[in-house]
Amino acid sequence: MILDKEKLRSNLDKIIWDIEEARLKRSEHLIVQLCVVSKYTEIENIKTLYELGQRNFGENQVQQLEARNKALEDLPIAWHMIGTLQKNKINKLIDSNPVLLQSLDSLDLAEALNKRLEVKGKKMSALLQINSSGEETKSGVEPEAAKDIYQEIQERFKNIELKGVMTIGAHTDDAGLIKKSFETTYQIFDSLKNDGATICSMGMSSDFKLAIECGSNMVRIGSRLFKD
Ligand SMILES: *Cc1c(COP(=O)(O)O)cnc(C)c1O
């Protein structure tokens, strides 16, 4: 559904207000970036949000990221890959020049990605995805192994520039459990600051306020922004 500019402006304003409120609860020094998740919306809405000042957009499929990157190449949009990356899509992703791969979810994928980056003489910034809820359906490394894996990637895969961590909150109505998954991730992020981690990406439409209160400095928001 294509939304008019005033509708998108009002949705965006409410979200920015909520982000502001949540970050002040955590710390006045916390700066939170918004990554607009455009995976379920039309390209027209992306253009309108661009006009409203948004620059960071996330897609969860390489094909769509590639197509939109092409269709909107005149706009200096920073594309984020936020979905599970299949190894046979690595080349396509590299060619789309994403600003950040948020979903680097295994050592195995890091190795394959690094190999392709080397061949192409390119680098890619990435976040290590953490399965902080322990749900089997979710991708990501186990929290207990995260720090070692992060350091191993830094050590071995020089074409990948790790910038921090990403997680998806527990899929439940129990705010306590969601909070726990964010706290787990924040602790890992905190322990990696000495290794250069600067981004802690957590929080979506339903839980971004809680995520920010737990220290998130990047939220990924889709459905709430595009509801009419
Ligand atoms: C879809 C998606 C989001 C956005 O979810 P909404 O609930 O629509 O805000 C955030 N992160 C990831 C990894 C997603 O796949």
PDB file of C-alpha atoms and ligand atoms in Angstrom:
ATOM      1  CA  MET A   1       0.000   0.000   0.000  1.00  0.00           C
ATOM      2  CA  ILE A   2       1.357   3.387  -0.986  1.00  0.00           C
ATOM      3  CA  LEU A   3       1.019   5.888   1.829  1.00  0.00           C
ATOM      4  CA  ASP A   4       0.892   9.624   1.366  1.00  0.00           C
ATOM      5  CA  LYS A   5       3.631  11.844   2.668  1.00  0.00           C
ATOM      6  CA  GLU A   6       1.635  13.244   5.567  1.00  0.00           C
ATOM      7  CA  LYS A   7       0.758   9.767   6.811  1.00  0.00           C
ATOM      8  CA  LEU A   8       4.361   8.623   6.637  1.00  0.00           C
ATOM      9  CA  ARG A   9       5.520  11.828   8.268  1.00  0.00           C
ATOM     10  CA  SER A  10       3.149  11.330  11.156  1.00  0.00           C
ATOM     11  CA  ASN A  11       4.112   7.657  11.615  1.00  0.00           C
ATOM     12  CA  LEU A  12       7.784   8.591  11.496  1.00  0.00           C
ATOM     13  CA  ASP A  13       7.355  11.460  13.949  1.00  0.00           C
ATOM     14  CA  LYS A  14       5.693   9.184  16.491  1.00  0.00           C
ATOM     15  CA  ILE A  15       8.486   6.645  16.202  1.00  0.00           C
ATOM     16  CA  ILE A  16      11.196   9.285  16.518  1.00  0.00           C
ATOM     17  CA  TRP A  17       9.415  10.632  19.580  1.00  0.00           C
ATOM     18  CA  ASP A  18       9.280   7.157  21.134  1.00  0.00           C
ATOM     19  CA  ILE A  19      12.968   6.590  20.371  1.00  0.00           C
ATOM     20  CA  GLU A  20      13.751   9.906  22.028  1.00  0.00           C
ATOM     21  CA  GLU A  21      11.760   9.042  25.124  1.00  0.00           C
ATOM     22  CA  ALA A  22      13.344   5.593  25.444  1.00  0.00           C
ATOM     23  CA  ARG A  23      16.899   6.791  24.941  1.00  0.00           C
ATOM     24  CA  LEU A  24      16.501   9.481  27.590  1.00  0.00           C
ATOM     25  CA  LYS A  25      15.428   6.779  30.027  1.00  0.00           C
ATOM     26  CA  ARG A  26      18.713   5.025  29.323  1.00  0.00           C
ATOM     27  CA  SER A  27      21.091   7.947  28.936  1.00  0.00           C
ATOM     28  CA  GLU A  28      21.076  11.406  27.416  1.00  0.00           C
ATOM     29  CA  HIS A  29      24.362  10.455  25.741  1.00  0.00           C
ATOM     30  CA  LEU A  30      22.879   7.500  23.877  1.00  0.00           C
ATOM     31  CA  ILE A  31      22.440   8.189  20.158  1.00  0.00           C
ATOM     32  CA  VAL A  32      20.099   5.791  18.390  1.00  0.00           C
ATOM     33  CA  GLN A  33      20.093   5.223  14.647  1.00  0.00           C
ATOM     34  CA  LEU A  34      16.941   4.233  12.812  1.00  0.00           C
ATOM     35  CA  CYS A  35      17.134   1.653  10.057  1.00  0.00           C
ATOM     36  CA  VAL A  36      13.856   1.658   8.131  1.00  0.00           C
ATOM     37  CA  VAL A  37      12.921  -1.911   7.226  1.00  0.00           C
ATOM     38  CA  SER A  38      11.387  -1.671   3.783  1.00  0.00           C
ATOM     39  CA  LYS A  39      11.062  -5.392   2.976  1.00  0.00           C
ATOM     40  CA  TYR A  40       7.233  -5.419   2.899  1.00  0.00           C
ATOM     41  CA  THR A  41       6.630  -1.980   1.455  1.00  0.00           C
ATOM     42  CA  GLU A  42       6.563  -0.346  -1.961  1.00  0.00           C
ATOM     43  CA  ILE A  43       9.409   1.540  -3.489  1.00  0.00           C
ATOM     44  CA  GLU A  44       7.288   4.746  -3.523  1.00  0.00           C
ATOM     45  CA  ASN A  45       7.196   4.696   0.262  1.00  0.00           C
ATOM     46  CA  ILE A  46      10.976   4.411   0.369  1.00  0.00           C
ATOM     47  CA  LYS A  47      11.235   7.497  -1.826  1.00  0.00           C
ATOM     48  CA  THR A  48       8.873   9.417   0.414  1.00  0.00           C
ATOM     49  CA  LEU A  49      10.807   8.456   3.529  1.00  0.00           C
ATOM     50  CA  TYR A  50      13.980   9.510   1.797  1.00  0.00           C
ATOM     51  CA  GLU A  51      12.397  12.918   1.207  1.00  0.00           C
ATOM     52  CA  LEU A  52      11.530  12.953   4.906  1.00  0.00           C
ATOM     53  CA  GLY A  53      15.202  12.574   5.734  1.00  0.00           C
ATOM     54  CA  GLN A  54      15.694   8.826   6.165  1.00  0.00           C
ATOM     55  CA  ARG A  55      18.881   7.357   4.705  1.00  0.00           C
ATOM     56  CA  ASN A  56      19.250   3.870   6.177  1.00  0.00           C
ATOM     57  CA  PHE A  57      17.019   1.144   4.764  1.00  0.00           C
ATOM     58  CA  GLY A  58      17.037  -2.577   5.475  1.00  0.00           C
ATOM     59  CA  GLU A  59      16.020  -5.520   3.303  1.00  0.00           C
ATOM     60  CA  ASN A  60      16.005  -9.203   4.220  1.00  0.00           C
ATOM     61  CA  GLN A  61      16.390 -10.657   0.725  1.00  0.00           C
ATOM     62  CA  VAL A  62      19.406 -10.127  -1.476  1.00  0.00           C
ATOM     63  CA  GLN A  63      17.309 -10.111  -4.651  1.00  0.00           C
ATOM     64  CA  GLN A  64      15.079  -7.310  -3.445  1.00  0.00           C
ATOM     65  CA  LEU A  65      18.018  -5.375  -2.045  1.00  0.00           C
ATOM     66  CA  GLU A  66      19.743  -5.588  -5.403  1.00  0.00           C
ATOM     67  CA  ALA A  67      16.636  -4.557  -7.353  1.00  0.00           C
ATOM     68  CA  ARG A  68      15.887  -1.586  -5.123  1.00  0.00           C
ATOM     69  CA  ASN A  69      19.478  -0.502  -4.992  1.00  0.00           C
ATOM     70  CA  LYS A  70      19.332  -0.344  -8.789  1.00  0.00           C
ATOM     71  CA  ALA A  71      15.943   1.313  -9.014  1.00  0.00           C
ATOM     72  CA  LEU A  72      16.970   4.007  -6.523  1.00  0.00           C
ATOM     73  CA  GLU A  73      20.612   4.381  -7.507  1.00  0.00           C
ATOM     74  CA  ASP A  74      20.236   8.152  -7.901  1.00  0.00           C
ATOM     75  CA  LEU A  75      19.539   8.468  -4.177  1.00  0.00           C
ATOM     76  CA  PRO A  76      22.434   8.107  -1.720  1.00  0.00           C
ATOM     77  CA  ILE A  77      20.645   5.451   0.325  1.00  0.00           C
ATOM     78  CA  ALA A  78      22.607   3.277   2.744  1.00  0.00           C
ATOM     79  CA  TRP A  79      21.292  -0.279   2.349  1.00  0.00           C
ATOM     80  CA  HIS A  80      21.437  -2.803   5.170  1.00  0.00           C
ATOM     81  CA  MET A  81      21.087  -6.544   4.665  1.00  0.00           C
ATOM     82  CA  ILE A  82      19.164  -7.831   7.680  1.00  0.00           C
ATOM     83  CA  GLY A  83      18.009 -11.314   6.634  1.00  0.00           C
ATOM     84  CA  THR A  84      19.636 -14.716   6.513  1.00  0.00           C
ATOM     85  CA  LEU A  85      22.259 -14.755   3.791  1.00  0.00           C
ATOM     86  CA  GLN A  86      22.484 -17.861   1.636  1.00  0.00           C
ATOM     87  CA  LYS A  87      25.971 -18.637   0.427  1.00  0.00           C
ATOM     88  CA  ASN A  88      24.900 -18.696  -3.200  1.00  0.00           C
ATOM     89  CA  LYS A  89      23.781 -15.051  -2.839  1.00  0.00           C
ATOM     90  CA  ILE A  90      27.077 -13.746  -1.491  1.00  0.00           C
ATOM     91  CA  ASN A  91      28.322 -12.401  -4.821  1.00  0.00           C
ATOM     92  CA  LYS A  92      25.059 -10.587  -5.487  1.00  0.00           C
ATOM     93  CA  LEU A  93      25.209  -9.025  -2.047  1.00  0.00           C
ATOM     94  CA  ILE A  94      28.770  -7.843  -2.494  1.00  0.00           C
ATOM     95  CA  ASP A  95      27.886  -6.278  -5.841  1.00  0.00           C
ATOM     96  CA  SER A  96      25.038  -4.351  -4.192  1.00  0.00           C
ATOM     97  CA  ASN A  97      27.523  -2.584  -1.885  1.00  0.00           C
ATOM     98  CA  PRO A  98      25.473  -2.682   1.319  1.00  0.00           C
ATOM     99  CA  VAL A  99      26.657  -0.310   4.020  1.00  0.00           C
ATOM    100  CA  LEU A 100      26.200  -3.068   6.599  1.00  0.00           C
ATOM    101  CA  LEU A 101      25.468  -6.788   6.664  1.00  0.00           C
ATOM    102  CA  GLN A 102      23.619  -7.082   9.961  1.00  0.00           C
ATOM    103  CA  SER A 103      23.039 -10.804   9.772  1.00  0.00           C
ATOM    104  CA  LEU A 104      26.454 -12.439   9.762  1.00  0.00           C
ATOM    105  CA  ASP A 105      25.331 -15.497  11.681  1.00  0.00           C
ATOM    106  CA  SER A 106      28.142 -18.064  11.635  1.00  0.00           C
ATOM    107  CA  LEU A 107      31.867 -18.571  11.308  1.00  0.00           C
ATOM    108  CA  ASP A 108      31.142 -20.662   8.271  1.00  0.00           C
ATOM    109  CA  LEU A 109      29.339 -17.807   6.513  1.00  0.00           C
ATOM    110  CA  ALA A 110      32.115 -15.411   7.508  1.00  0.00           C
ATOM    111  CA  GLU A 111      34.667 -17.678   5.870  1.00  0.00           C
ATOM    112  CA  ALA A 112      32.673 -17.957   2.635  1.00  0.00           C
ATOM    113  CA  LEU A 113      31.983 -14.216   2.556  1.00  0.00           C
ATOM    114  CA  ASN A 114      35.600 -13.340   3.215  1.00  0.00           C
ATOM    115  CA  LYS A 115      36.726 -15.595   0.391  1.00  0.00           C
ATOM    116  CA  ARG A 116      34.427 -13.856  -2.113  1.00  0.00           C
ATOM    117  CA  LEU A 117      35.420 -10.414  -0.832  1.00  0.00           C
ATOM    118  CA  GLU A 118      39.094 -11.261  -1.306  1.00  0.00           C
ATOM    119  CA  VAL A 119      38.497 -12.340  -4.882  1.00  0.00           C
ATOM    120  CA  LYS A 120      36.684  -9.079  -5.611  1.00  0.00           C
ATOM    121  CA  GLY A 121      39.197  -6.974  -3.692  1.00  0.00           C
ATOM    122  CA  LYS A 122      36.466  -5.509  -1.497  1.00  0.00           C
ATOM    123  CA  LYS A 123      35.608  -5.133   2.166  1.00  0.00           C
ATOM    124  CA  MET A 124      32.267  -5.328   3.913  1.00  0.00           C
ATOM    125  CA  SER A 125      31.115  -4.044   7.269  1.00  0.00           C
ATOM    126  CA  ALA A 126      29.072  -6.509   9.287  1.00  0.00           C
ATOM    127  CA  LEU A 127      27.410  -7.216  12.612  1.00  0.00           C
ATOM    128  CA  LEU A 128      27.613 -10.599  14.274  1.00  0.00           C
ATOM    129  CA  GLN A 129      24.065 -11.868  14.760  1.00  0.00           C
ATOM    130  CA  ILE A 130      23.409 -13.399  18.144  1.00  0.00           C
ATOM    131  CA  ASN A 131      20.661 -15.874  18.899  1.00  0.00           C
ATOM    132  CA  SER A 132      19.912 -14.315  22.255  1.00  0.00           C
ATOM    133  CA  SER A 133      16.576 -16.030  22.814  1.00  0.00           C
ATOM    134  CA  GLY A 134      17.780 -19.563  22.151  1.00  0.00           C
ATOM    135  CA  GLU A 135      14.825 -20.121  19.777  1.00  0.00           C
ATOM    136  CA  GLU A 136      15.590 -22.854  17.258  1.00  0.00           C
ATOM    137  CA  THR A 137      13.963 -20.937  14.417  1.00  0.00           C
ATOM    138  CA  LYS A 138      16.343 -18.014  14.861  1.00  0.00           C
ATOM    139  CA  SER A 139      19.718 -17.601  13.224  1.00  0.00           C
ATOM    140  CA  GLY A 140      22.797 -16.404  15.009  1.00  0.00           C
ATOM    141  CA  VAL A 141      25.589 -17.610  17.196  1.00  0.00           C
ATOM    142  CA  GLU A 142      25.052 -18.794  20.754  1.00  0.00           C
ATOM    143  CA  PRO A 143      25.606 -16.038  23.322  1.00  0.00           C
ATOM    144  CA  GLU A 144      28.224 -18.128  25.138  1.00  0.00           C
ATOM    145  CA  ALA A 145      30.306 -18.457  21.973  1.00  0.00           C
ATOM    146  CA  ALA A 146      29.745 -14.959  20.594  1.00  0.00           C
ATOM    147  CA  LYS A 147      32.823 -13.224  21.925  1.00  0.00           C
ATOM    148  CA  ASP A 148      35.221 -15.934  20.754  1.00  0.00           C
ATOM    149  CA  ILE A 149      33.620 -16.095  17.327  1.00  0.00           C
ATOM    150  CA  TYR A 150      33.723 -12.305  17.003  1.00  0.00           C
ATOM    151  CA  GLN A 151      37.417 -12.244  17.780  1.00  0.00           C
ATOM    152  CA  GLU A 152      38.128 -15.172  15.515  1.00  0.00           C
ATOM    153  CA  ILE A 153      36.413 -13.427  12.590  1.00  0.00           C
ATOM    154  CA  GLN A 154      38.474 -10.301  13.271  1.00  0.00           C
ATOM    155  CA  GLU A 155      41.612 -12.371  13.429  1.00  0.00           C
ATOM    156  CA  ARG A 156      41.102 -14.538  10.358  1.00  0.00           C
ATOM    157  CA  PHE A 157      38.862 -12.689   7.939  1.00  0.00           C
ATOM    158  CA  LYS A 158      40.481  -9.397   7.091  1.00  0.00           C
ATOM    159  CA  ASN A 159      37.991  -8.361   4.416  1.00  0.00           C
ATOM    160  CA  ILE A 160      35.148  -8.334   6.926  1.00  0.00           C
ATOM    161  CA  GLU A 161      35.004  -5.296   9.189  1.00  0.00           C
ATOM    162  CA  LEU A 162      33.021  -6.172  12.274  1.00  0.00           C
ATOM    163  CA  LYS A 163      31.185  -3.188  13.757  1.00  0.00           C
ATOM    164  CA  GLY A 164      29.199  -4.820  16.533  1.00  0.00           C
ATOM    165  CA  VAL A 165      26.281  -7.143  17.136  1.00  0.00           C
ATOM    166  CA  MET A 166      22.681  -7.645  16.114  1.00  0.00           C
ATOM    167  CA  THR A 167      19.847  -9.625  17.650  1.00  0.00           C
ATOM    168  CA  ILE A 168      16.142 -10.260  17.271  1.00  0.00           C
ATOM    169  CA  GLY A 169      14.287 -10.166  20.583  1.00  0.00           C
ATOM    170  CA  ALA A 170      12.567 -13.250  21.958  1.00  0.00           C
ATOM    171  CA  HIS A 171       9.321 -14.033  20.154  1.00  0.00           C
ATOM    172  CA  THR A 172       6.909 -13.886  23.074  1.00  0.00           C
ATOM    173  CA  ASP A 173       4.485 -11.566  24.879  1.00  0.00           C
ATOM    174  CA  ASP A 174       6.542 -11.961  28.037  1.00  0.00           C
ATOM    175  CA  ALA A 175       8.360  -8.633  28.325  1.00  0.00           C
ATOM    176  CA  GLY A 176      10.698 -10.164  30.897  1.00  0.00           C
ATOM    177  CA  LEU A 177      11.970 -12.721  28.410  1.00  0.00           C
ATOM    178  CA  ILE A 178      12.341 -10.153  25.632  1.00  0.00           C
ATOM    179  CA  LYS A 179      14.287  -7.937  27.997  1.00  0.00           C
ATOM    180  CA  LYS A 180      16.526 -10.818  28.935  1.00  0.00           C
ATOM    181  CA  SER A 181      17.455 -11.434  25.305  1.00  0.00           C
ATOM    182  CA  PHE A 182      18.335  -7.750  24.900  1.00  0.00           C
ATOM    183  CA  GLU A 183      20.352  -7.663  28.107  1.00  0.00           C
ATOM    184  CA  THR A 184      22.272 -10.761  27.053  1.00  0.00           C
ATOM    185  CA  THR A 185      23.127  -9.100  23.751  1.00  0.00           C
ATOM    186  CA  TYR A 186      24.042  -5.793  25.334  1.00  0.00           C
ATOM    187  CA  GLN A 187      26.476  -7.541  27.701  1.00  0.00           C
ATOM    188  CA  ILE A 188      28.204  -9.166  24.746  1.00  0.00           C
ATOM    189  CA  PHE A 189      28.338  -5.815  22.947  1.00  0.00           C
ATOM    190  CA  ASP A 190      29.784  -4.185  26.042  1.00  0.00           C
ATOM    191  CA  SER A 191      32.464  -6.863  26.346  1.00  0.00           C
ATOM    192  CA  LEU A 192      33.436  -6.263  22.707  1.00  0.00           C
ATOM    193  CA  LYS A 193      33.830  -2.493  22.901  1.00  0.00           C
ATOM    194  CA  ASN A 194      37.570  -2.963  23.414  1.00  0.00           C
ATOM    195  CA  ASP A 195      37.585  -4.925  20.171  1.00  0.00           C
ATOM    196  CA  GLY A 196      36.068  -1.975  18.349  1.00  0.00           C
ATOM    197  CA  ALA A 197      32.352  -2.800  18.521  1.00  0.00           C
ATOM    198  CA  THR A 198      30.269   0.375  18.166  1.00  0.00           C
ATOM    199  CA  ILE A 199      26.861  -0.847  16.972  1.00  0.00           C
ATOM    200  CA  CYS A 200      24.322  -2.759  19.043  1.00  0.00           C
ATOM    201  CA  SER A 201      21.393  -3.365  16.677  1.00  0.00           C
ATOM    202  CA  MET A 202      18.288  -4.535  18.468  1.00  0.00           C
ATOM    203  CA  GLY A 203      14.615  -3.612  18.543  1.00  0.00           C
ATOM    204  CA  MET A 204      11.824  -3.836  15.969  1.00  0.00           C
ATOM    205  CA  SER A 205       8.291  -2.357  15.807  1.00  0.00           C
ATOM    206  CA  SER A 206       6.967  -4.246  18.810  1.00  0.00           C
ATOM    207  CA  ASP A 207       9.938  -3.996  21.144  1.00  0.00           C
ATOM    208  CA  PHE A 208      12.246  -1.125  20.168  1.00  0.00           C
ATOM    209  CA  LYS A 209      11.532   0.980  23.252  1.00  0.00           C
ATOM    210  CA  LEU A 210      12.547  -1.886  25.505  1.00  0.00           C
ATOM    211  CA  ALA A 211      15.611  -2.562  23.344  1.00  0.00           C
ATOM    212  CA  ILE A 212      16.768   1.051  23.652  1.00  0.00           C
ATOM    213  CA  GLU A 213      16.271   0.977  27.398  1.00  0.00           C
ATOM    214  CA  CYS A 214      18.602  -2.051  27.356  1.00  0.00           C
ATOM    215  CA  GLY A 215      21.255  -0.078  25.436  1.00  0.00           C
ATOM    216  CA  SER A 216      20.448  -0.564  21.754  1.00  0.00           C
ATOM    217  CA  ASN A 217      21.857   2.144  19.499  1.00  0.00           C
ATOM    218  CA  MET A 218      20.277   0.926  16.256  1.00  0.00           C
ATOM    219  CA  VAL A 219      16.639  -0.042  15.803  1.00  0.00           C
ATOM    220  CA  ARG A 220      15.149  -1.737  12.746  1.00  0.00           C
ATOM    221  CA  ILE A 221      11.557  -0.697  12.206  1.00  0.00           C
ATOM    222  CA  GLY A 222       9.154  -1.720   9.448  1.00  0.00           C
ATOM    223  CA  SER A 223       5.508  -2.512  10.098  1.00  0.00           C
ATOM    224  CA  ARG A 224       4.797   0.289  12.528  1.00  0.00           C
ATOM    225  CA  LEU A 225       6.109   2.857  10.109  1.00  0.00           C
ATOM    226  CA  PHE A 226       4.022   1.603   7.203  1.00  0.00           C
ATOM    227  CA  LYS A 227       0.691   1.038   8.915  1.00  0.00           C
ATOM    228  CA  ASP A 228      -2.130   3.199   7.641  1.00  0.00           C
TER     229      ASP A 228
HETATM  230  C1  LIG B   1      11.359  -7.616   9.383  1.00  0.00           C
HETATM  231  C2  LIG B   1      12.491  -7.365  10.273  1.00  0.00           C
HETATM  232  C3  LIG B   1      12.501  -6.226  11.099  1.00  0.00           C
HETATM  233  C4  LIG B   1      11.355  -5.236  11.179  1.00  0.00           C
HETATM  234  O1  LIG B   1      10.256  -5.817  11.803  1.00  0.00           O
HETATM  235  P1  LIG B   1       8.921  -4.973  12.083  1.00  0.00           P
HETATM  236  O2  LIG B   1       8.236  -5.763  13.122  1.00  0.00           O
HETATM  237  O3  LIG B   1       8.177  -4.932  10.787  1.00  0.00           O
HETATM  238  O4  LIG B   1       9.315  -3.631  12.563  1.00  0.00           O
HETATM  239  C5  LIG B   1      13.636  -6.023  11.872  1.00  0.00           C
HETATM  240  N1  LIG B   1      14.676  -6.876  11.850  1.00  0.00           N
HETATM  241  C6  LIG B   1      14.689  -7.969  11.076  1.00  0.00           C
HETATM  242  C7  LIG B   1      15.877  -8.867  11.099  1.00  0.00           C
HETATM  243  C8  LIG B   1      13.590  -8.257  10.271  1.00  0.00           C
HETATM  244  O5  LIG B   1      13.614  -9.355   9.501  1.00  0.00           O
END
